[in-house]
PDB file of C-alpha atoms in Angstrom:
ATOM      1  CA  MET A   1       0.000   0.000   0.000  1.00  0.00           C
ATOM      2  CA  ASP A   2       1.006   3.616  -0.537  1.00  0.00           C
ATOM      3  CA  LEU A   3       0.888   5.215   2.893  1.00  0.00           C
ATOM      4  CA  PRO A   4      -0.678   8.692   3.109  1.00  0.00           C
ATOM      5  CA  GLY A   5       1.791  11.183   1.652  1.00  0.00           C
ATOM      6  CA  TYR A   6       3.670   8.498  -0.310  1.00  0.00           C
ATOM      7  CA  GLY A   7       3.391   7.187  -3.847  1.00  0.00           C
ATOM      8  CA  LYS A   8       0.002   8.036  -5.328  1.00  0.00           C
ATOM      9  CA  SER A   9      -1.797   8.456  -2.000  1.00  0.00           C
ATOM     10  CA  ASP A  10      -3.098  11.873  -0.993  1.00  0.00           C
ATOM     11  CA  THR A  11      -0.828  14.432   0.599  1.00  0.00           C
ATOM     12  CA  GLY A  12      -2.006  16.892   3.200  1.00  0.00           C
ATOM     13  CA  HIS A  13      -1.358  18.437   6.576  1.00  0.00           C
ATOM     14  CA  PHE A  14      -1.205  15.047   8.271  1.00  0.00           C
ATOM     15  CA  PRO A  15       0.599  14.342  11.561  1.00  0.00           C
ATOM     16  CA  TYR A  16       2.648  11.540   9.937  1.00  0.00           C
ATOM     17  CA  SER A  17       2.959   9.868  13.321  1.00  0.00           C
ATOM     18  CA  MET A  18       3.193   6.130  13.850  1.00  0.00           C
ATOM     19  CA  THR A  19      -0.334   6.169  15.263  1.00  0.00           C
ATOM     20  CA  PHE A  20      -1.582   8.002  12.155  1.00  0.00           C
ATOM     21  CA  PHE A  21       0.028   5.473   9.814  1.00  0.00           C
ATOM     22  CA  ALA A  22      -1.076   2.488  11.918  1.00  0.00           C
ATOM     23  CA  ASP A  23      -4.634   3.812  11.794  1.00  0.00           C
ATOM     24  CA  ALA A  24      -4.394   3.954   7.987  1.00  0.00           C
ATOM     25  CA  VAL A  25      -3.123   0.363   7.752  1.00  0.00           C
ATOM     26  CA  GLN A  26      -5.736  -0.953  10.156  1.00  0.00           C
ATOM     27  CA  GLN A  27      -8.515   0.936   8.369  1.00  0.00           C
ATOM     28  CA  LEU A  28      -7.460  -0.564   5.029  1.00  0.00           C
ATOM     29  CA  ILE A  29      -7.531  -4.072   6.496  1.00  0.00           C
ATOM     30  CA  HIS A  30     -11.013  -3.518   7.888  1.00  0.00           C
ATOM     31  CA  ASN A  31     -12.368  -1.745   4.796  1.00  0.00           C
ATOM     32  CA  LEU A  32     -11.278  -4.687   2.648  1.00  0.00           C
ATOM     33  CA  ALA A  33     -12.755  -7.097   5.211  1.00  0.00           C
ATOM     34  CA  LEU A  34      -9.478  -9.010   5.382  1.00  0.00           C
ATOM     35  CA  ASP A  35      -8.775 -11.679   7.941  1.00  0.00           C
ATOM     36  CA  SER A  36      -5.865 -14.016   8.637  1.00  0.00           C
ATOM     37  CA  VAL A  37      -3.509 -11.252   7.508  1.00  0.00           C
ATOM     38  CA  THR A  38       0.258 -11.611   7.301  1.00  0.00           C
ATOM     39  CA  LEU A  39       1.371  -8.005   7.741  1.00  0.00           C
ATOM     40  CA  VAL A  40       4.738  -7.161   6.160  1.00  0.00           C
ATOM     41  CA  GLY A  41       6.589  -3.920   6.836  1.00  0.00           C
ATOM     42  CA  HIS A  42       9.981  -2.618   5.694  1.00  0.00           C
ATOM     43  CA  SER A  43      12.036   0.082   7.433  1.00  0.00           C
ATOM     44  CA  MET A  44       9.601   2.704   8.809  1.00  0.00           C
ATOM     45  CA  GLY A  45       6.874   0.370   7.600  1.00  0.00           C
ATOM     46  CA  GLY A  46       8.250  -2.214  10.017  1.00  0.00           C
ATOM     47  CA  GLN A  47       7.775   0.134  12.947  1.00  0.00           C
ATOM     48  CA  ILE A  48       4.265   0.951  11.719  1.00  0.00           C
ATOM     49  CA  ALA A  49       3.469  -2.759  11.335  1.00  0.00           C
ATOM     50  CA  THR A  50       4.709  -3.333  14.881  1.00  0.00           C
ATOM     51  CA  HIS A  51       2.319  -0.667  16.150  1.00  0.00           C
ATOM     52  CA  VAL A  52      -0.542  -2.380  14.326  1.00  0.00           C
ATOM     53  CA  ALA A  53       0.461  -5.763  15.752  1.00  0.00           C
ATOM     54  CA  LEU A  54       0.546  -4.365  19.287  1.00  0.00           C
ATOM     55  CA  ARG A  55      -3.140  -3.463  18.931  1.00  0.00           C
ATOM     56  CA  GLN A  56      -3.864  -7.205  18.899  1.00  0.00           C
ATOM     57  CA  ASP A  57      -6.288  -6.898  16.009  1.00  0.00           C
ATOM     58  CA  SER A  58      -7.988 -10.251  15.459  1.00  0.00           C
ATOM     59  CA  ALA A  59      -7.569  -9.847  11.677  1.00  0.00           C
ATOM     60  CA  LEU A  60      -3.801 -10.294  12.007  1.00  0.00           C
ATOM     61  CA  ARG A  61      -2.237 -13.733  11.975  1.00  0.00           C
ATOM     62  CA  GLN A  62       1.479 -13.110  11.421  1.00  0.00           C
ATOM     63  CA  LEU A  63       4.024 -10.322  11.299  1.00  0.00           C
ATOM     64  CA  VAL A  64       7.028  -9.924   8.989  1.00  0.00           C
ATOM     65  CA  LEU A  65       9.567  -7.173   9.689  1.00  0.00           C
ATOM     66  CA  ILE A  66      12.201  -6.399   7.053  1.00  0.00           C
ATOM     67  CA  ALA A  67      15.069  -4.181   8.284  1.00  0.00           C
ATOM     68  CA  PRO A  68      12.558  -2.526  10.621  1.00  0.00           C
ATOM     69  CA  ALA A  69      12.899   0.848  12.245  1.00  0.00           C
ATOM     70  CA  GLY A  70      12.160   0.776  15.952  1.00  0.00           C
ATOM     71  CA  PHE A  71      14.748  -1.830  16.887  1.00  0.00           C
ATOM     72  CA  GLU A  72      17.501   0.764  17.395  1.00  0.00           C
ATOM     73  CA  GLN A  73      17.289   2.957  20.509  1.00  0.00           C
ATOM     74  CA  PHE A  74      18.116   6.666  20.664  1.00  0.00           C
ATOM     75  CA  SER A  75      18.887   8.934  23.606  1.00  0.00           C
ATOM     76  CA  GLU A  76      17.328  12.350  24.161  1.00  0.00           C
ATOM     77  CA  ALA A  77      20.542  13.976  22.926  1.00  0.00           C
ATOM     78  CA  GLU A  78      20.296  11.891  19.761  1.00  0.00           C
ATOM     79  CA  HIS A  79      16.685  13.017  19.327  1.00  0.00           C
ATOM     80  CA  GLN A  80      18.059  16.559  19.238  1.00  0.00           C
ATOM     81  CA  TRP A  81      20.583  15.535  16.570  1.00  0.00           C
ATOM     82  CA  PHE A  82      17.731  14.444  14.317  1.00  0.00           C
ATOM     83  CA  GLN A  83      15.845  17.687  14.951  1.00  0.00           C
ATOM     84  CA  THR A  84      18.947  19.650  13.969  1.00  0.00           C
ATOM     85  CA  TRP A  85      19.906  17.742  10.836  1.00  0.00           C
ATOM     86  CA  VAL A  86      16.634  16.378   9.478  1.00  0.00           C
ATOM     87  CA  THR A  87      14.735  19.520   8.523  1.00  0.00           C
ATOM     88  CA  PRO A  88      12.701  20.557   5.460  1.00  0.00           C
ATOM     89  CA  ALA A  89      15.359  23.118   4.479  1.00  0.00           C
ATOM     90  CA  ILE A  90      18.232  20.640   4.648  1.00  0.00           C
ATOM     91  CA  ILE A  91      16.307  17.990   2.732  1.00  0.00           C
ATOM     92  CA  LYS A  92      15.317  20.488   0.053  1.00  0.00           C
ATOM     93  CA  ALA A  93      18.921  21.648  -0.287  1.00  0.00           C
ATOM     94  CA  THR A  94      20.272  18.116  -0.819  1.00  0.00           C
ATOM     95  CA  PRO A  95      22.194  18.160  -4.125  1.00  0.00           C
ATOM     96  CA  GLU A  96      21.439  15.710  -6.910  1.00  0.00           C
ATOM     97  CA  ALA A  97      24.630  13.702  -6.402  1.00  0.00           C
ATOM     98  CA  GLN A  98      23.795  13.155  -2.723  1.00  0.00           C
ATOM     99  CA  ILE A  99      20.229  12.110  -3.562  1.00  0.00           C
ATOM    100  CA  VAL A 100      21.635   9.467  -5.900  1.00  0.00           C
ATOM    101  CA  LYS A 101      24.089   8.312  -3.215  1.00  0.00           C
ATOM    102  CA  ASN A 102      21.309   8.159  -0.619  1.00  0.00           C
ATOM    103  CA  PHE A 103      19.494   5.629  -2.797  1.00  0.00           C
ATOM    104  CA  GLU A 104      22.563   3.649  -3.782  1.00  0.00           C
ATOM    105  CA  ILE A 105      23.633   3.158  -0.170  1.00  0.00           C
ATOM    106  CA  ASN A 106      20.514   1.026   0.367  1.00  0.00           C
ATOM    107  CA  PHE A 107      21.941  -1.654  -1.938  1.00  0.00           C
ATOM    108  CA  THR A 108      25.123  -3.684  -2.037  1.00  0.00           C
ATOM    109  CA  ASN A 109      24.970  -3.163  -5.804  1.00  0.00           C
ATOM    110  CA  MET A 110      21.972  -1.119  -6.910  1.00  0.00           C
ATOM    111  CA  PRO A 111      20.280  -2.972  -9.795  1.00  0.00           C
ATOM    112  CA  ASP A 112      19.271  -1.120 -12.928  1.00  0.00           C
ATOM    113  CA  ASP A 113      15.598  -1.935 -12.419  1.00  0.00           C
ATOM    114  CA  ALA A 114      15.652  -0.034  -9.096  1.00  0.00           C
ATOM    115  CA  ARG A 115      16.984   3.199 -10.533  1.00  0.00           C
ATOM    116  CA  PHE A 116      13.517   4.421 -11.399  1.00  0.00           C
ATOM    117  CA  MET A 117      13.334   5.480  -7.740  1.00  0.00           C
ATOM    118  CA  ILE A 118      16.156   7.954  -8.341  1.00  0.00           C
ATOM    119  CA  ALA A 119      14.523   9.224 -11.524  1.00  0.00           C
ATOM    120  CA  ASP A 120      11.207   9.688  -9.711  1.00  0.00           C
ATOM    121  CA  ARG A 121      12.835  11.633  -6.874  1.00  0.00           C
ATOM    122  CA  LEU A 122      14.795  13.896  -9.204  1.00  0.00           C
ATOM    123  CA  GLN A 123      11.673  14.533 -11.269  1.00  0.00           C
ATOM    124  CA  MET A 124       9.751  15.395  -8.108  1.00  0.00           C
ATOM    125  CA  ARG A 125      12.337  18.080  -7.276  1.00  0.00           C
ATOM    126  CA  ALA A 126      10.976  20.178 -10.131  1.00  0.00           C
ATOM    127  CA  THR A 127       7.385  20.104  -8.858  1.00  0.00           C
ATOM    128  CA  SER A 128       5.429  21.552  -5.953  1.00  0.00           C
ATOM    129  CA  ASP A 129       5.102  18.025  -4.553  1.00  0.00           C
ATOM    130  CA  TYR A 130       8.732  18.246  -3.442  1.00  0.00           C
ATOM    131  CA  ASP A 131       7.899  20.885  -0.849  1.00  0.00           C
ATOM    132  CA  ALA A 132       5.302  18.537   0.660  1.00  0.00           C
ATOM    133  CA  TYR A 133       7.836  15.698   0.607  1.00  0.00           C
ATOM    134  CA  CYS A 134      10.481  17.825   2.359  1.00  0.00           C
ATOM    135  CA  GLN A 135       7.951  18.763   5.039  1.00  0.00           C
ATOM    136  CA  MET A 136       6.815  15.158   5.486  1.00  0.00           C
ATOM    137  CA  ILE A 137      10.140  13.386   6.020  1.00  0.00           C
ATOM    138  CA  PRO A 138      11.129  15.249   9.236  1.00  0.00           C
ATOM    139  CA  LEU A 139       7.632  14.584  10.598  1.00  0.00           C
ATOM    140  CA  CYS A 140       8.036  10.874   9.872  1.00  0.00           C
ATOM    141  CA  VAL A 141      11.399  10.820  11.647  1.00  0.00           C
ATOM    142  CA  LYS A 142       9.864  12.693  14.565  1.00  0.00           C
ATOM    143  CA  GLY A 143       7.007  10.185  14.612  1.00  0.00           C
ATOM    144  CA  MET A 144       9.384   7.228  14.806  1.00  0.00           C
ATOM    145  CA  LEU A 145      11.355   8.819  17.637  1.00  0.00           C
ATOM    146  CA  GLU A 146       8.300   9.893  19.638  1.00  0.00           C
ATOM    147  CA  GLU A 147       6.497   6.541  19.384  1.00  0.00           C
ATOM    148  CA  PRO A 148       9.228   3.927  19.901  1.00  0.00           C
ATOM    149  CA  VAL A 149       8.381   0.226  20.063  1.00  0.00           C
ATOM    150  CA  TYR A 150      11.532  -1.293  21.580  1.00  0.00           C
ATOM    151  CA  ASP A 151      10.164  -1.481  25.133  1.00  0.00           C
ATOM    152  CA  ARG A 152       6.928  -3.028  23.840  1.00  0.00           C
ATOM    153  CA  LEU A 153       8.419  -5.790  21.697  1.00  0.00           C
ATOM    154  CA  LYS A 154       7.804  -8.259  24.513  1.00  0.00           C
ATOM    155  CA  ASP A 155       4.069  -7.655  24.079  1.00  0.00           C
ATOM    156  CA  ILE A 156       3.902  -8.837  20.462  1.00  0.00           C
ATOM    157  CA  THR A 157       1.782 -11.989  20.489  1.00  0.00           C
ATOM    158  CA  LEU A 158       1.950 -12.808  16.771  1.00  0.00           C
ATOM    159  CA  PRO A 159       4.390 -15.258  15.209  1.00  0.00           C
ATOM    160  CA  THR A 160       7.027 -12.901  13.812  1.00  0.00           C
ATOM    161  CA  LEU A 161       9.633 -13.281  11.082  1.00  0.00           C
ATOM    162  CA  VAL A 162      12.446 -10.726  11.092  1.00  0.00           C
ATOM    163  CA  LEU A 163      14.738 -10.311   8.076  1.00  0.00           C
ATOM    164  CA  PHE A 164      17.917  -8.237   8.253  1.00  0.00           C
ATOM    165  CA  GLY A 165      20.709  -7.454   5.832  1.00  0.00           C
ATOM    166  CA  LEU A 166      23.920  -7.544   7.848  1.00  0.00           C
ATOM    167  CA  LYS A 167      25.521  -4.862   5.663  1.00  0.00           C
ATOM    168  CA  ASP A 168      22.659  -2.411   6.301  1.00  0.00           C
ATOM    169  CA  GLN A 169      23.973   1.166   6.155  1.00  0.00           C
ATOM    170  CA  LEU A 170      20.877   2.839   7.640  1.00  0.00           C
ATOM    171  CA  ILE A 171      20.193   0.635  10.661  1.00  0.00           C
ATOM    172  CA  PRO A 172      22.040   1.205  12.878  1.00  0.00           C
ATOM    173  CA  ASN A 173      22.618   4.923  12.295  1.00  0.00           C
ATOM    174  CA  ARG A 174      26.211   5.260  11.078  1.00  0.00           C
ATOM    175  CA  PHE A 175      26.679   8.759  12.489  1.00  0.00           C
ATOM    176  CA  LEU A 176      25.310   8.161  15.972  1.00  0.00           C
ATOM    177  CA  HIS A 177      26.197   4.499  16.515  1.00  0.00           C
ATOM    178  CA  PRO A 178      29.269   3.769  14.369  1.00  0.00           C
ATOM    179  CA  GLN A 179      30.384   0.853  16.565  1.00  0.00           C
ATOM    180  CA  LEU A 180      27.007  -0.901  16.494  1.00  0.00           C
ATOM    181  CA  SER A 181      26.344  -3.618  13.927  1.00  0.00           C
ATOM    182  CA  ALA A 182      23.081  -4.454  12.192  1.00  0.00           C
ATOM    183  CA  GLU A 183      23.332  -7.982  13.540  1.00  0.00           C
ATOM    184  CA  ALA A 184      23.645  -6.744  17.130  1.00  0.00           C
ATOM    185  CA  VAL A 185      20.580  -4.524  16.703  1.00  0.00           C
ATOM    186  CA  ALA A 186      18.582  -7.398  15.236  1.00  0.00           C
ATOM    187  CA  LEU A 187      19.637 -10.008  17.813  1.00  0.00           C
ATOM    188  CA  GLU A 188      18.928  -7.776  20.804  1.00  0.00           C
ATOM    189  CA  ALA A 189      15.458  -6.819  19.604  1.00  0.00           C
ATOM    190  CA  VAL A 190      14.389 -10.238  18.320  1.00  0.00           C
ATOM    191  CA  ALA A 191      15.301 -11.773  21.678  1.00  0.00           C
ATOM    192  CA  LEU A 192      12.512  -9.670  23.218  1.00  0.00           C
ATOM    193  CA  ILE A 193       9.749 -10.870  20.866  1.00  0.00           C
ATOM    194  CA  PRO A 194       8.180 -14.066  22.278  1.00  0.00           C
ATOM    195  CA  TYR A 195       7.538 -15.884  18.990  1.00  0.00           C
ATOM    196  CA  ALA A 196      10.160 -14.467  16.650  1.00  0.00           C
ATOM    197  CA  ASP A 197      12.592 -15.965  14.182  1.00  0.00           C
ATOM    198  CA  LEU A 198      15.507 -13.991  12.732  1.00  0.00           C
ATOM    199  CA  LYS A 199      16.869 -14.648   9.258  1.00  0.00           C
ATOM    200  CA  ARG A 200      20.119 -12.937   8.299  1.00  0.00           C
ATOM    201  CA  PHE A 201      21.266 -11.885   4.834  1.00  0.00           C
ATOM    202  CA  PRO A 202      25.050 -11.508   5.178  1.00  0.00           C
ATOM    203  CA  ARG A 203      25.717  -9.727   1.868  1.00  0.00           C
ATOM    204  CA  ASN A 204      22.722  -7.396   1.676  1.00  0.00           C
ATOM    205  CA  ARG A 205      21.854  -3.895   2.798  1.00  0.00           C
ATOM    206  CA  HIS A 206      18.655  -2.049   3.677  1.00  0.00           C
ATOM    207  CA  PHE A 207      16.623  -2.949   0.565  1.00  0.00           C
ATOM    208  CA  LEU A 208      17.262  -6.673   0.883  1.00  0.00           C
ATOM    209  CA  GLN A 209      13.712  -7.423  -0.303  1.00  0.00           C
ATOM    210  CA  TRP A 210      14.814  -6.008  -3.673  1.00  0.00           C
ATOM    211  CA  GLU A 211      18.357  -7.271  -4.146  1.00  0.00           C
ATOM    212  CA  ALA A 212      17.685 -10.623  -2.435  1.00  0.00           C
ATOM    213  CA  SER A 213      14.083 -10.919  -3.566  1.00  0.00           C
ATOM    214  CA  GLU A 214      14.104 -14.654  -4.251  1.00  0.00           C
ATOM    215  CA  GLY A 215      15.366 -15.501  -0.776  1.00  0.00           C
ATOM    216  CA  VAL A 216      13.136 -12.974   0.975  1.00  0.00           C
ATOM    217  CA  ASN A 217      10.035 -14.052  -0.955  1.00  0.00           C
ATOM    218  CA  ALA A 218      10.706 -17.734  -0.274  1.00  0.00           C
ATOM    219  CA  LEU A 219      11.038 -17.122   3.465  1.00  0.00           C
ATOM    220  CA  ILE A 220       7.832 -15.059   3.615  1.00  0.00           C
ATOM    221  CA  TYR A 221       5.977 -17.613   1.485  1.00  0.00           C
ATOM    222  CA  HIS A 222       6.918 -20.543   3.724  1.00  0.00           C
ATOM    223  CA  PHE A 223       6.299 -18.518   6.869  1.00  0.00           C
ATOM    224  CA  ALA A 224       2.815 -17.531   5.662  1.00  0.00           C
ATOM    225  CA  LYS A 225       2.003 -21.144   4.772  1.00  0.00           C
TER     226      LYS A 225
END
């Protein structure tokens, strides 16, 4: 699904909090009258999916978290770092070369069929939609920081599959936690979830569902079955 503010969904003066996004996901599930749902979330979507799972909605059967946000913890001082460096003005001023690098860093080797994401972002820069995007991203970061899930992982009652690329360059944050590994983040968090299984992808980065799609899809398929 395209979350509000993303893809072809509506933009607006939304709070872009985890509660806001979780409401949108849950409403979609109910509006489509779905049951026995395996909910899959990647990155921020993983933190949103965790919030939905913690509501103990009877429509949910399983949870899959791919390189999820919410597993890494941040201090109050680190919250301030994000407020200082993740702002609409700084995002809008990001040069084209850095935008390209910001996408490429998500992949061990970015495949050609993923480069449309770069083209879409660069095209957006020339439209009024880019202002809305630059306003939204800091609000999303703020939402993740203000509604953490780490201390609530023990309350997840769903069978949970966690997938992590061990070469992830976004989780953990390389500026704030340079000595922390993706594997350490994953192991510590997964140990708190009662019915969780961790699968590691040693050669992959943050978009492992793209560059290791066959392996990721096979694991989700067998887990859902």
